[in-house]
XYZ file of N, CA and C in Angstrom:
774
model
N 93.748 93.448 -33.753
C 93.645 91.996 -33.581
C 92.449 91.486 -34.360
N 92.505 90.217 -34.790
C 91.390 89.663 -35.564
C 90.113 89.606 -34.734
N 89.012 89.491 -35.454
C 87.710 89.382 -34.801
C 87.616 88.053 -34.066
N 87.295 88.096 -32.795
C 87.202 86.891 -31.975
C 85.819 86.276 -32.159
N 85.783 85.040 -32.673
C 84.511 84.362 -32.942
C 84.189 83.282 -31.922
N 85.036 83.098 -30.937
C 84.804 82.050 -29.949
C 83.544 82.372 -29.148
N 82.612 81.432 -29.132
C 81.352 81.616 -28.415
C 80.340 82.468 -29.154
N 80.662 82.858 -30.398
C 79.763 83.733 -31.162
C 79.334 83.132 -32.499
N 79.767 81.906 -32.772
C 79.476 81.321 -34.082
C 77.979 81.158 -34.329
N 77.194 80.942 -33.268
C 75.760 80.718 -33.450
C 75.033 81.974 -33.933
N 75.669 83.147 -33.796
C 75.069 84.385 -34.302
C 76.005 85.088 -35.289
N 76.794 84.279 -35.987
C 77.733 84.785 -36.986
C 77.366 84.230 -38.353
N 77.456 85.072 -39.377
C 77.216 84.626 -40.749
C 78.438 84.960 -41.592
N 78.665 84.111 -42.603
C 79.716 84.347 -43.582
C 79.048 84.744 -44.893
N 79.663 85.702 -45.584
C 79.097 86.203 -46.835
C 80.195 86.251 -47.882
N 79.920 85.665 -49.035
C 80.808 85.754 -50.188
C 80.005 86.248 -51.384
N 80.717 86.783 -52.366
C 80.059 87.267 -53.577
C 79.639 88.714 -53.511
N 80.054 89.429 -52.488
C 79.706 90.846 -52.363
C 80.874 91.691 -52.872
N 80.671 92.518 -53.881
C 81.759 93.376 -54.367
C 82.267 94.298 -53.259
N 83.557 94.567 -53.287
C 84.162 95.373 -52.220
C 83.619 96.796 -52.190
N 83.131 97.276 -53.315
C 82.644 98.661 -53.369
C 81.297 98.848 -52.675
N 80.591 97.770 -52.428
C 79.245 97.899 -51.835
C 79.146 97.147 -50.509
N 80.273 96.835 -49.899
C 80.224 96.098 -48.637
C 79.538 96.910 -47.540
N 79.870 98.189 -47.459
C 79.238 99.011 -46.433
C 77.740 99.172 -46.699
N 77.353 99.201 -47.972
C 75.918 99.246 -48.290
C 75.225 97.970 -47.825
N 75.913 96.834 -47.987
C 75.344 95.575 -47.511
C 75.225 95.577 -45.993
N 76.234 96.120 -45.312
C 76.165 96.200 -43.850
C 75.003 97.085 -43.404
N 74.793 98.196 -44.104
C 73.651 99.056 -43.772
C 72.332 98.298 -43.945
N 72.258 97.539 -45.020
C 71.043 96.762 -45.266
C 70.819 95.725 -44.175
N 71.892 95.050 -43.753
C 71.761 94.041 -42.704
C 71.364 94.672 -41.372
N 71.927 95.837 -41.062
C 71.551 96.516 -39.818
C 70.081 96.909 -39.849
N 69.628 97.410 -41.006
C 68.238 97.865 -41.119
C 67.254 96.708 -41.045
N 67.560 95.626 -41.748
C 66.604 94.528 -41.860
C 66.745 93.478 -40.759
N 67.960 93.268 -40.272
C 68.196 92.153 -39.348
C 68.410 92.586 -37.899
N 68.954 93.758 -37.684
C 69.211 94.187 -36.316
C 70.658 94.607 -36.111
N 70.991 94.871 -34.870
C 72.307 95.418 -34.531
C 73.425 94.424 -34.838
N 74.521 94.947 -35.397
C 75.713 94.149 -35.686
C 76.752 94.430 -34.605
N 77.234 93.356 -33.984
C 78.250 93.513 -32.934
C 79.619 93.805 -33.524
N 79.919 93.186 -34.652
C 81.208 93.404 -35.291
C 81.255 92.734 -36.651
N 82.234 93.119 -37.448
C 82.417 92.493 -38.752
C 83.902 92.503 -39.108
N 84.258 91.622 -40.029
C 85.665 91.474 -40.392
C 85.724 90.911 -41.804
N 86.930 90.872 -42.357
C 87.160 90.337 -43.694
C 88.231 89.263 -43.639
N 88.024 88.231 -44.440
C 89.064 87.235 -44.665
C 89.119 87.008 -46.165
N 90.037 87.685 -46.796
C 90.071 87.658 -48.242
C 88.837 88.370 -48.787
N 88.040 87.648 -49.563
C 86.796 88.193 -50.109
C 85.591 87.784 -49.274
N 85.826 87.138 -48.179
C 84.726 86.677 -47.323
C 84.448 87.711 -46.233
N 83.185 88.076 -46.132
C 82.749 89.030 -45.122
C 82.185 88.266 -43.932
N 82.652 88.621 -42.751
C 82.205 87.971 -41.517
C 81.382 88.982 -40.730
N 80.162 88.621 -40.389
C 79.269 89.529 -39.663
C 78.786 88.829 -38.400
N 78.985 89.481 -37.263
C 78.526 88.961 -35.976
C 77.365 89.836 -35.502
N 76.190 89.237 -35.366
C 75.011 89.969 -34.902
C 74.945 89.965 -33.379
N 74.285 90.970 -32.848
C 74.132 91.052 -31.391
C 73.076 90.092 -30.871
N 72.129 89.716 -31.723
C 71.027 88.850 -31.296
C 70.933 87.638 -32.207
N 70.592 86.512 -31.603
C 70.384 85.288 -32.369
C 69.178 85.411 -33.294
N 68.221 86.256 -32.929
C 67.013 86.409 -33.741
C 67.301 87.015 -35.107
N 68.449 87.675 -35.258
C 68.787 88.304 -36.537
C 69.185 87.286 -37.597
N 69.589 86.096 -37.169
C 70.115 85.109 -38.113
C 69.048 84.665 -39.110
N 67.828 84.403 -38.620
C 66.774 83.888 -39.500
C 66.451 84.866 -40.620
N 66.556 86.161 -40.344
C 66.319 87.158 -41.394
C 67.524 87.288 -42.311
N 68.712 87.187 -41.743
C 69.926 87.366 -42.545
C 70.069 86.285 -43.612
N 69.728 85.044 -43.279
C 69.938 83.958 -44.241
C 68.988 84.055 -45.428
N 67.965 84.890 -45.337
C 67.073 85.060 -46.488
C 67.752 85.815 -47.624
N 68.885 86.457 -47.348
C 69.612 87.169 -48.398
C 70.496 86.234 -49.213
N 70.592 84.974 -48.855
C 71.394 84.026 -49.622
C 70.810 83.880 -51.027
N 71.668 84.021 -52.031
C 71.220 83.925 -53.415
C 70.720 85.229 -53.996
N 70.787 86.311 -53.228
C 70.318 87.611 -53.710
C 71.424 88.323 -54.479
N 71.079 88.887 -55.631
C 72.035 89.692 -56.392
C 72.174 91.045 -55.715
N 73.397 91.464 -55.484
C 73.624 92.718 -54.751
C 74.820 93.436 -55.349
N 74.729 94.741 -55.468
C 75.841 95.522 -56.002
C 75.731 95.668 -57.500
N 76.677 95.059 -58.228
C 76.682 95.189 -59.685
C 75.766 94.177 -60.369
N 75.109 93.320 -59.588
C 74.133 92.343 -60.098
C 74.759 91.283 -61.000
N 76.091 91.190 -61.030
C 76.735 90.168 -61.850
C 76.915 88.858 -61.101
N 76.798 88.907 -59.783
C 76.940 87.687 -58.990
C 75.935 87.715 -57.853
N 75.735 86.574 -57.245
C 74.787 86.456 -56.143
C 75.527 86.234 -54.825
N 74.905 86.711 -53.774
C 75.496 86.538 -52.449
C 75.414 85.082 -52.019
N 76.476 84.608 -51.409
C 76.485 83.309 -50.744
C 76.576 83.585 -49.249
N 75.533 83.262 -48.526
C 75.460 83.599 -47.104
C 75.053 82.357 -46.329
N 75.766 82.069 -45.262
C 75.433 80.915 -44.440
C 75.866 81.172 -42.997
N 75.281 80.411 -42.091
C 75.591 80.544 -40.672
C 76.918 79.855 -40.388
N 77.692 80.426 -39.496
C 79.037 79.913 -39.230
C 79.020 78.507 -38.654
N 77.941 78.117 -37.989
C 77.876 76.785 -37.387
C 77.431 75.717 -38.375
N 77.113 76.108 -39.613
C 76.640 75.159 -40.613
C 77.680 74.986 -41.707
N 77.485 73.935 -42.504
C 78.408 73.682 -43.611
C 78.224 74.741 -44.687
N 79.291 75.138 -45.371
C 79.171 76.154 -46.421
C 78.382 75.618 -47.607
N 77.687 76.481 -48.331
C 76.913 76.029 -49.489
C 77.808 75.654 -50.653
N 77.193 75.108 -51.696
C 77.946 74.741 -52.890
C 78.570 75.989 -53.508
N 79.789 75.858 -53.953
C 80.506 76.996 -54.522
C 81.510 77.607 -53.575
N 81.452 77.236 -52.316
C 82.414 77.731 -51.331
C 83.450 76.639 -51.117
N 84.704 77.004 -51.272
C 85.753 75.992 -51.255
C 85.996 75.421 -49.869
N 86.036 76.253 -48.855
C 86.367 75.748 -47.529
C 85.757 76.633 -46.452
N 85.581 76.028 -45.300
C 85.096 76.777 -44.144
C 86.276 77.487 -43.495
N 85.994 78.600 -42.882
C 87.055 79.392 -42.279
C 87.369 78.889 -40.877
N 88.603 78.914 -40.515
C 89.001 78.535 -39.167
C 88.690 79.672 -38.207
N 88.461 79.305 -36.955
C 88.123 80.314 -35.958
C 89.357 81.091 -35.521
N 90.450 80.424 -35.385
C 91.670 81.078 -34.893
C 92.834 80.722 -35.798
N 94.025 81.217 -35.404
C 95.259 80.924 -36.122
C 95.184 81.370 -37.571
N 94.754 82.625 -37.783
C 94.706 83.160 -39.128
C 95.230 84.589 -39.094
N 95.612 85.078 -40.225
C 96.040 86.466 -40.331
C 94.856 87.336 -40.660
N 95.115 88.414 -41.381
C 94.045 89.333 -41.706
C 93.266 88.897 -42.922
N 93.699 87.777 -43.574
C 92.911 87.224 -44.670
C 93.246 87.829 -46.003
N 94.308 88.594 -46.155
C 94.617 89.206 -47.436
C 95.241 88.219 -48.400
N 95.696 87.083 -47.881
C 96.268 86.059 -48.739
C 97.759 86.250 -48.960
N 98.382 87.328 -48.427
C 99.799 87.576 -48.586
C 100.532 87.335 -47.292
N 101.589 88.110 -47.109
C 102.392 87.958 -45.901
C 101.631 88.504 -44.708
N 101.874 87.959 -43.509
C 101.186 88.450 -42.312
C 101.540 89.904 -42.046
N 100.582 90.650 -41.558
C 100.795 92.043 -41.206
C 101.179 92.143 -39.738
N 101.681 93.294 -39.389
C 102.075 93.510 -38.003
C 100.845 93.716 -37.138
N 101.069 93.622 -35.833
C 99.957 93.795 -34.894
C 99.384 95.200 -34.976
N 100.257 96.192 -35.233
C 99.773 97.567 -35.333
C 98.865 97.747 -36.545
N 99.236 97.128 -37.662
C 98.413 97.225 -38.866
C 97.064 96.547 -38.671
N 97.090 95.369 -38.040
C 95.838 94.669 -37.783
C 94.946 95.475 -36.848
N 95.558 96.069 -35.810
C 94.783 96.873 -34.866
C 94.197 98.094 -35.550
N 94.982 98.726 -36.420
C 94.500 99.910 -37.133
C 93.342 99.562 -38.063
N 93.473 98.422 -38.760
C 92.385 98.004 -39.652
C 91.123 97.681 -38.864
N 91.306 97.032 -37.721
C 90.148 96.697 -36.885
C 89.460 97.956 -36.367
N 90.257 98.933 -35.917
C 89.669 100.177 -35.423
C 88.945 100.927 -36.538
N 89.496 100.874 -37.739
C 88.828 101.535 -38.868
C 87.481 100.874 -39.163
N 87.440 99.543 -39.097
C 86.166 98.842 -39.327
C 85.158 99.192 -38.240
N 85.627 99.274 -37.001
C 84.720 99.625 -35.906
C 84.170 101.037 -36.064
N 85.030 101.950 -36.554
C 84.542 103.318 -36.774
C 83.494 103.352 -37.887
N 83.724 102.589 -38.941
C 82.730 102.547 -40.019
C 81.424 101.933 -39.531
N 81.520 100.880 -38.705
C 80.312 100.257 -38.167
C 79.562 101.217 -37.250
N 80.314 101.970 -36.425
C 79.664 102.953 -35.549
C 78.978 104.037 -36.367
N 79.615 104.431 -37.481
C 78.990 105.441 -38.341
C 77.702 104.908 -38.967
N 77.733 103.637 -39.357
C 76.526 103.026 -39.930
C 75.414 102.971 -38.895
N 75.762 102.581 -37.676
C 74.752 102.524 -36.614
C 74.156 103.902 -36.357
N 75.029 104.914 -36.296
C 74.538 106.271 -36.044
C 73.662 106.762 -37.188
N 74.042 106.414 -38.404
C 73.280 106.861 -39.570
C 71.902 106.215 -39.626
N 71.819 104.955 -39.254
C 70.559 104.217 -39.363
C 69.764 104.201 -38.067
N 70.260 104.852 -37.020
C 69.548 104.830 -35.733
C 68.121 105.349 -35.834
N 67.853 106.481 -36.527
C 66.455 106.937 -36.623
C 65.540 105.939 -37.321
N 66.057 105.300 -38.398
C 65.232 104.329 -39.111
C 64.930 103.116 -38.231
N 65.940 102.653 -37.494
C 65.725 101.501 -36.615
C 64.734 101.848 -35.516
N 64.876 103.036 -34.941
C 63.948 103.458 -33.885
C 62.528 103.578 -34.426
N 62.403 104.091 -35.648
C 61.078 104.221 -36.246
C 60.464 102.850 -36.503
N 61.286 101.904 -36.984
C 60.774 100.560 -37.238
C 60.317 99.895 -35.944
N 61.113 100.036 -34.879
C 60.717 99.459 -33.592
C 59.459 100.122 -33.051
N 59.333 101.446 -33.234
C 58.134 102.153 -32.777
C 56.910 101.690 -33.544
N 57.072 101.461 -34.859
C 55.948 100.981 -35.672
C 55.502 99.607 -35.217
N 56.473 98.725 -34.946
C 56.125 97.389 -34.465
C 55.407 97.459 -33.120
N 55.856 98.368 -32.236
C 55.197 98.517 -30.931
C 53.769 99.008 -31.090
N 53.559 99.987 -31.965
C 52.202 100.499 -32.193
C 51.296 99.430 -32.785
N 51.836 98.635 -33.705
C 51.037 97.562 -34.292
C 50.650 96.532 -33.233
N 51.577 96.219 -32.337
C 51.260 95.266 -31.267
C 50.188 95.825 -30.340
N 50.278 97.116 -30.031
C 49.258 97.733 -29.174
C 47.892 97.735 -29.852
N 47.865 98.069 -31.140
C 46.592 98.070 -31.863
C 45.997 96.668 -31.933
N 46.854 95.669 -32.132
C 46.367 94.296 -32.171
C 45.787 93.887 -30.827
N 46.472 94.255 -29.740
C 45.960 93.942 -28.402
C 44.634 94.649 -28.148
N 44.514 95.903 -28.594
C 43.256 96.641 -28.423
C 42.126 95.978 -29.203
N 42.416 95.534 -30.420
C 41.393 94.859 -31.230
C 40.930 93.567 -30.564
N 41.871 92.816 -30.003
C 41.505 91.565 -29.330
C 40.608 91.844 -28.134
N 40.950 92.871 -27.343
C 40.123 93.197 -26.170
C 38.740 93.696 -26.583
N 38.670 94.457 -27.668
C 37.371 94.928 -28.145
C 36.514 93.768 -28.652
N 37.138 92.812 -29.318
C 36.388 91.643 -29.790
C 35.851 90.823 -28.622
N 36.652 90.693 -27.564
C 36.181 89.968 -26.387
C 34.997 90.681 -25.740
N 35.085 92.007 -25.631
C 33.971 92.771 -25.050
C 32.722 92.657 -25.909
N 32.898 92.718 -27.234
C 31.752 92.578 -28.132
C 31.127 91.194 -28.012
N 31.959 90.171 -27.854
C 31.432 88.825 -27.667
C 30.624 88.703 -26.385
N 31.099 89.344 -25.310
C 30.356 89.311 -24.040
C 29.010 90.005 -24.169
N 28.995 91.186 -24.792
C 27.739 91.912 -24.977
C 26.777 91.142 -25.872
N 27.301 90.537 -26.917
C 26.450 89.766 -27.826
C 25.855 88.558 -27.122
N 26.652 87.886 -26.301
C 26.152 86.732 -25.555
C 25.037 87.146 -24.600
N 25.218 88.287 -23.927
C 24.181 88.774 -23.010
C 22.899 89.110 -23.772
N 23.038 89.775 -24.928
C 21.853 90.115 -25.724
C 21.137 88.862 -26.211
N 21.887 87.834 -26.552
C 21.280 86.588 -27.010
C 20.505 85.908 -25.887
N 21.054 85.919 -24.675
C 20.351 85.325 -23.532
C 19.045 86.068 -23.266
N 19.085 87.406 -23.318
C 17.873 88.194 -23.096
C 16.836 87.912 -24.175
N 17.276 87.795 -25.426
C 16.340 87.504 -26.514
C 15.707 86.123 -26.348
N 16.483 85.149 -25.895
C 15.940 83.810 -25.675
C 14.900 83.813 -24.555
N 15.169 84.578 -23.491
C 14.187 84.672 -22.406
C 12.888 85.304 -22.899
N 13.010 86.369 -23.676
C 11.822 87.044 -24.190
C 11.044 86.133 -25.123
N 11.748 85.385 -25.950
C 11.083 84.456 -26.862
C 10.360 83.363 -26.095
N 10.959 82.883 -25.015
C 10.314 81.851 -24.201
C 9.040 82.391 -23.549
N 9.092 83.647 -23.052
C 7.893 84.241 -22.454
C 6.779 84.415 -23.484
N 7.141 84.871 -24.667
C 6.132 85.050 -25.721
C 5.544 83.710 -26.136
N 6.380 82.683 -26.217
C 5.882 81.355 -26.587
C 4.894 80.836 -25.546
N 5.198 81.048 -24.257
C 4.279 80.617 -23.196
C 2.952 81.370 -23.276
N 3.029 82.686 -23.467
C 1.813 83.493 -23.579
C 1.016 83.106 -24.817
N 1.699 82.811 -25.897
C 1.029 82.411 -27.128
C 0.309 81.084 -26.961
N 0.938 80.144 -26.274
C 0.298 78.850 -26.036
C -0.971 79.015 -25.204
N -0.909 79.870 -24.162
C -2.101 80.107 -23.340
C -3.205 80.768 -24.150
N -2.844 81.702 -25.029
C -3.851 82.373 -25.858
C -4.494 81.401 -26.837
N -3.707 80.507 -27.401
C -4.270 79.510 -28.314
C -5.244 78.577 -27.591
N -4.903 78.206 -26.356
C -5.823 77.365 -25.586
C -7.125 78.113 -25.286
N -7.030 79.406 -24.959
C -8.224 80.209 -24.706
C -9.081 80.312 -25.956
N -8.455 80.495 -27.101
C -9.202 80.581 -28.353
C -9.929 79.278 -28.659
N -9.290 78.167 -28.451
C -9.939 76.877 -28.669
C -11.106 76.694 -27.710
N -10.942 77.140 -26.460
C -12.032 77.029 -25.483
C -13.230 77.873 -25.899
N -12.985 79.087 -26.393
C -14.081 79.939 -26.854
C -14.791 79.337 -28.057
N -14.042 78.754 -28.943
C -14.664 78.122 -30.107
C -15.543 76.939 -29.706
N -15.066 76.145 -28.757
C -15.883 75.020 -28.298
C -17.137 75.514 -27.589
N -16.988 76.595 -26.799
C -18.143 77.163 -26.103
C -19.166 77.699 -27.099
N -18.699 78.365 -28.121
C -19.604 78.893 -29.143
C -20.322 77.765 -29.868
N -19.604 76.718 -30.203
C -20.216 75.588 -30.890
C -21.234 74.891 -30.005
N -20.942 74.769 -28.690
C -21.886 74.126 -27.772
C -23.171 74.923 -27.622
N -23.073 76.239 -27.521
C -24.277 77.063 -27.401
C -25.090 77.049 -28.686
N -24.413 77.034 -29.821
C -25.132 77.017 -31.094
C -25.918 75.725 -31.274
N -25.415 74.620 -30.783
C -26.134 73.342 -30.909
C -27.199 73.187 -29.836
N -27.071 73.910 -28.692
C -28.057 73.792 -27.615
C -29.321 74.605 -27.889
N -29.264 75.647 -28.687
C -30.421 76.506 -28.947
C -31.554 75.788 -29.674
N -31.318 75.036 -30.713
C -32.440 74.329 -31.366
C -33.145 73.363 -30.425
N -32.411 72.717 -29.532
C -33.055 71.788 -28.599
C -33.965 72.530 -27.636
N -33.533 73.718 -27.163
C -34.381 74.504 -26.257
C -35.628 75.021 -26.969
N -35.512 75.364 -28.236
C -36.670 75.829 -28.993
C -37.702 74.715 -29.166
N -37.238 73.493 -29.362
C -38.171 72.372 -29.548
C -38.896 72.033 -28.262
N -38.313 72.211 -27.096
C -38.938 71.849 -25.832
C -39.849 72.955 -25.302
N -39.671 74.269 -25.616
C -40.461 75.377 -25.064
C -41.852 75.450 -25.675
N -43.035 75.437 -24.887
C -44.396 75.465 -25.430
C -44.859 76.862 -25.756
N -44.214 77.855 -25.162
C -44.712 79.225 -25.312
C -44.119 79.863 -26.547
N -44.980 80.497 -27.375
C -44.509 81.104 -28.619
C -43.620 82.304 -28.342
N -43.983 83.071 -27.260
C -43.170 84.240 -26.912
C -41.763 83.829 -26.528
N -41.709 82.765 -25.757
C -40.382 82.244 -25.388
C -39.610 81.810 -26.607
N -40.354 81.199 -27.559
C -39.677 80.774 -28.792
C -39.142 81.971 -29.562
N -39.945 83.039 -29.574
C -39.492 84.228 -30.302
C -38.265 84.840 -29.640
N -38.337 84.942 -28.296
C -37.177 85.494 -27.577
C -35.929 84.648 -27.788
N -36.165 83.342 -27.753
C -35.030 82.430 -27.966
C -34.457 82.597 -29.349
N -35.365 82.800 -30.309
C -34.902 82.978 -31.687
C -34.084 84.249 -31.821
N -34.526 85.337 -31.137
C -33.787 86.604 -31.194
C -32.408 86.444 -30.567
N -32.384 85.806 -29.374
C -31.098 85.574 -28.704
C -30.184 84.725 -29.563
N -30.797 83.690 -30.178
C -30.002 82.810 -31.039
C -29.457 83.556 -32.231
N -30.246 84.529 -32.717
C -29.775 85.300 -33.863
C -28.661 86.259 -33.473
N -28.737 86.833 -32.248
C -27.736 87.808 -31.818
C -26.465 87.164 -31.271
N -26.606 85.946 -30.671
C -25.462 85.310 -30.005
C -24.282 85.042 -30.938
N -24.518 84.494 -32.137
C -23.359 84.258 -33.015
C -22.584 85.526 -33.327
N -23.340 86.651 -33.494
C -22.634 87.901 -33.790
C -21.768 88.354 -32.634
N -22.311 88.281 -31.416
C -21.541 88.695 -30.242
C -20.326 87.805 -30.045
N -20.605 86.485 -30.119
C -19.479 85.550 -29.953
C -18.478 85.677 -31.086
N -19.000 85.955 -32.285
C -18.091 86.102 -33.428
C -17.180 87.302 -33.266
N -17.759 88.429 -32.799
C -16.922 89.608 -32.578
C -15.857 89.336 -31.519
N -16.260 88.663 -30.424
C -15.302 88.347 -29.363
C -14.227 87.407 -29.881
N -14.687 86.418 -30.654
C -13.740 85.448 -31.209
C -12.765 86.130 -32.169
N -13.275 87.044 -32.998
C -12.405 87.731 -33.955
C -11.367 88.596 -33.242
N -11.787 89.274 -32.156
C -10.854 90.110 -31.407
C -9.727 89.279 -30.794
N -10.093 88.150 -30.188
C -9.077 87.258 -29.615
C -8.167 86.711 -30.701
N -8.782 86.358 -31.844
C -7.987 85.810 -32.938
C -6.979 86.835 -33.445
N -7.394 88.097 -33.555
C -6.469 89.135 -34.006
C -5.302 89.308 -33.035
N -5.617 89.267 -31.745
C -4.544 89.403 -30.752
C -3.564 88.230 -30.837
N -4.124 87.048 -30.993
C -3.271 85.861 -31.096
C -2.398 85.940 -32.342
N -2.992 86.362 -33.469
C -2.209 86.471 -34.698
C -1.097 87.516 -34.557
N -1.400 88.630 -33.864
C -0.364 89.646 -33.645
C 0.789 89.089 -32.821
N 0.457 88.309 -31.775
C 1.515 87.720 -30.947
C 2.302 86.677 -31.728
N 1.615 85.919 -32.581
C 2.311 84.921 -33.408
C 3.289 85.614 -34.352
N 2.839 86.724 -34.973
C 3.721 87.463 -35.875
C 4.940 88.007 -35.138
N 4.723 88.535 -33.922
C 5.862 89.050 -33.136
C 6.839 87.938 -32.786
N 6.308 86.778 -32.408
C 7.184 85.648 -32.078
C 7.967 85.188 -33.294
N 7.335 85.178 -34.475
C 8.042 84.782 -35.690
C 9.148 85.780 -36.030
N 8.880 87.093 -35.841
C 9.915 88.097 -36.105
C 11.119 87.895 -35.198
N 10.852 87.625 -33.914
C 11.967 87.397 -32.975
C 12.733 86.133 -33.355
N 12.009 85.093 -33.760
C 12.676 83.856 -34.166
C 13.538 84.061 -35.397
N 13.051 84.829 -36.395
C 13.854 85.106 -37.579
C 15.075 85.949 -37.236
N 14.909 86.934 -36.339
C 16.058 87.755 -35.920
C 17.115 86.905 -35.241
N 16.654 85.973 -34.431
C 17.607 85.100 -33.724
C 18.375 84.236 -34.708
N 17.708 83.719 -35.751
C 18.399 82.894 -36.743
C 19.417 83.725 -37.520
N 19.033 84.944 -37.924
C 19.977 85.792 -38.658
C 21.171 86.158 -37.790
N 20.922 86.411 -36.499
C 22.003 86.778 -35.579
C 22.999 85.641 -35.440
N 22.509 84.404 -35.328
C 23.431 83.260 -35.174
C 24.198 83.002 -36.458
N 23.563 83.210 -37.622
C 24.257 82.996 -38.883
C 25.368 84.013 -39.083
N 25.120 85.268 -38.621
C 26.144 86.302 -38.768
C 27.246 86.177 -37.738
């Protein structure tokens, strides 16, 4: 009996321009690239292919205009629910047709025998291409798993990076606070040193005793050195903390840019 297309037109394609010697090769190609074929039939030179899944149609129509077989003509392929492309004389009827040979109608036994032969060839094609189809599906599954793993790893890396950034910001804030306090201490020491240096000449002018003047002069001579050493030590510590804070700030800028 003819191939029943009722309720299947949305996943059926018509193909013209395929030489009869390479029709089975075309079917193998469609099974490999598009997916499982539920059935196929012929109406004259027109090949009718019914796919098992609607998703196969979008891939199948990409073969329209492709040279196949002897390369002297191009395939004309379109979906059964759409109008035929230019160059196709008429759309095929769903029912009330013979076997499509263009001659006298054949008997029911002949039609049944031809249909069974096509089904056997299709089953052979499916069996032949089963390992390739299974391998392709396995490859797609592995790629999906790897993609999912990459996404989860990126999310974990983002979480760790965010935590590290928060910790770095806290440390930078603590260093900035400590640096500000050290700068205030340094300014206080400088003012204290300047005040003592200006107070010594006044004390020397008011003291009547020469010994006191000499002692004051010695203290005045030693005080700048002592204060200078203390001031230099504090200044070095402050500069070291400033350098550390600048390094952390530069690291933070590079991290955000990357």
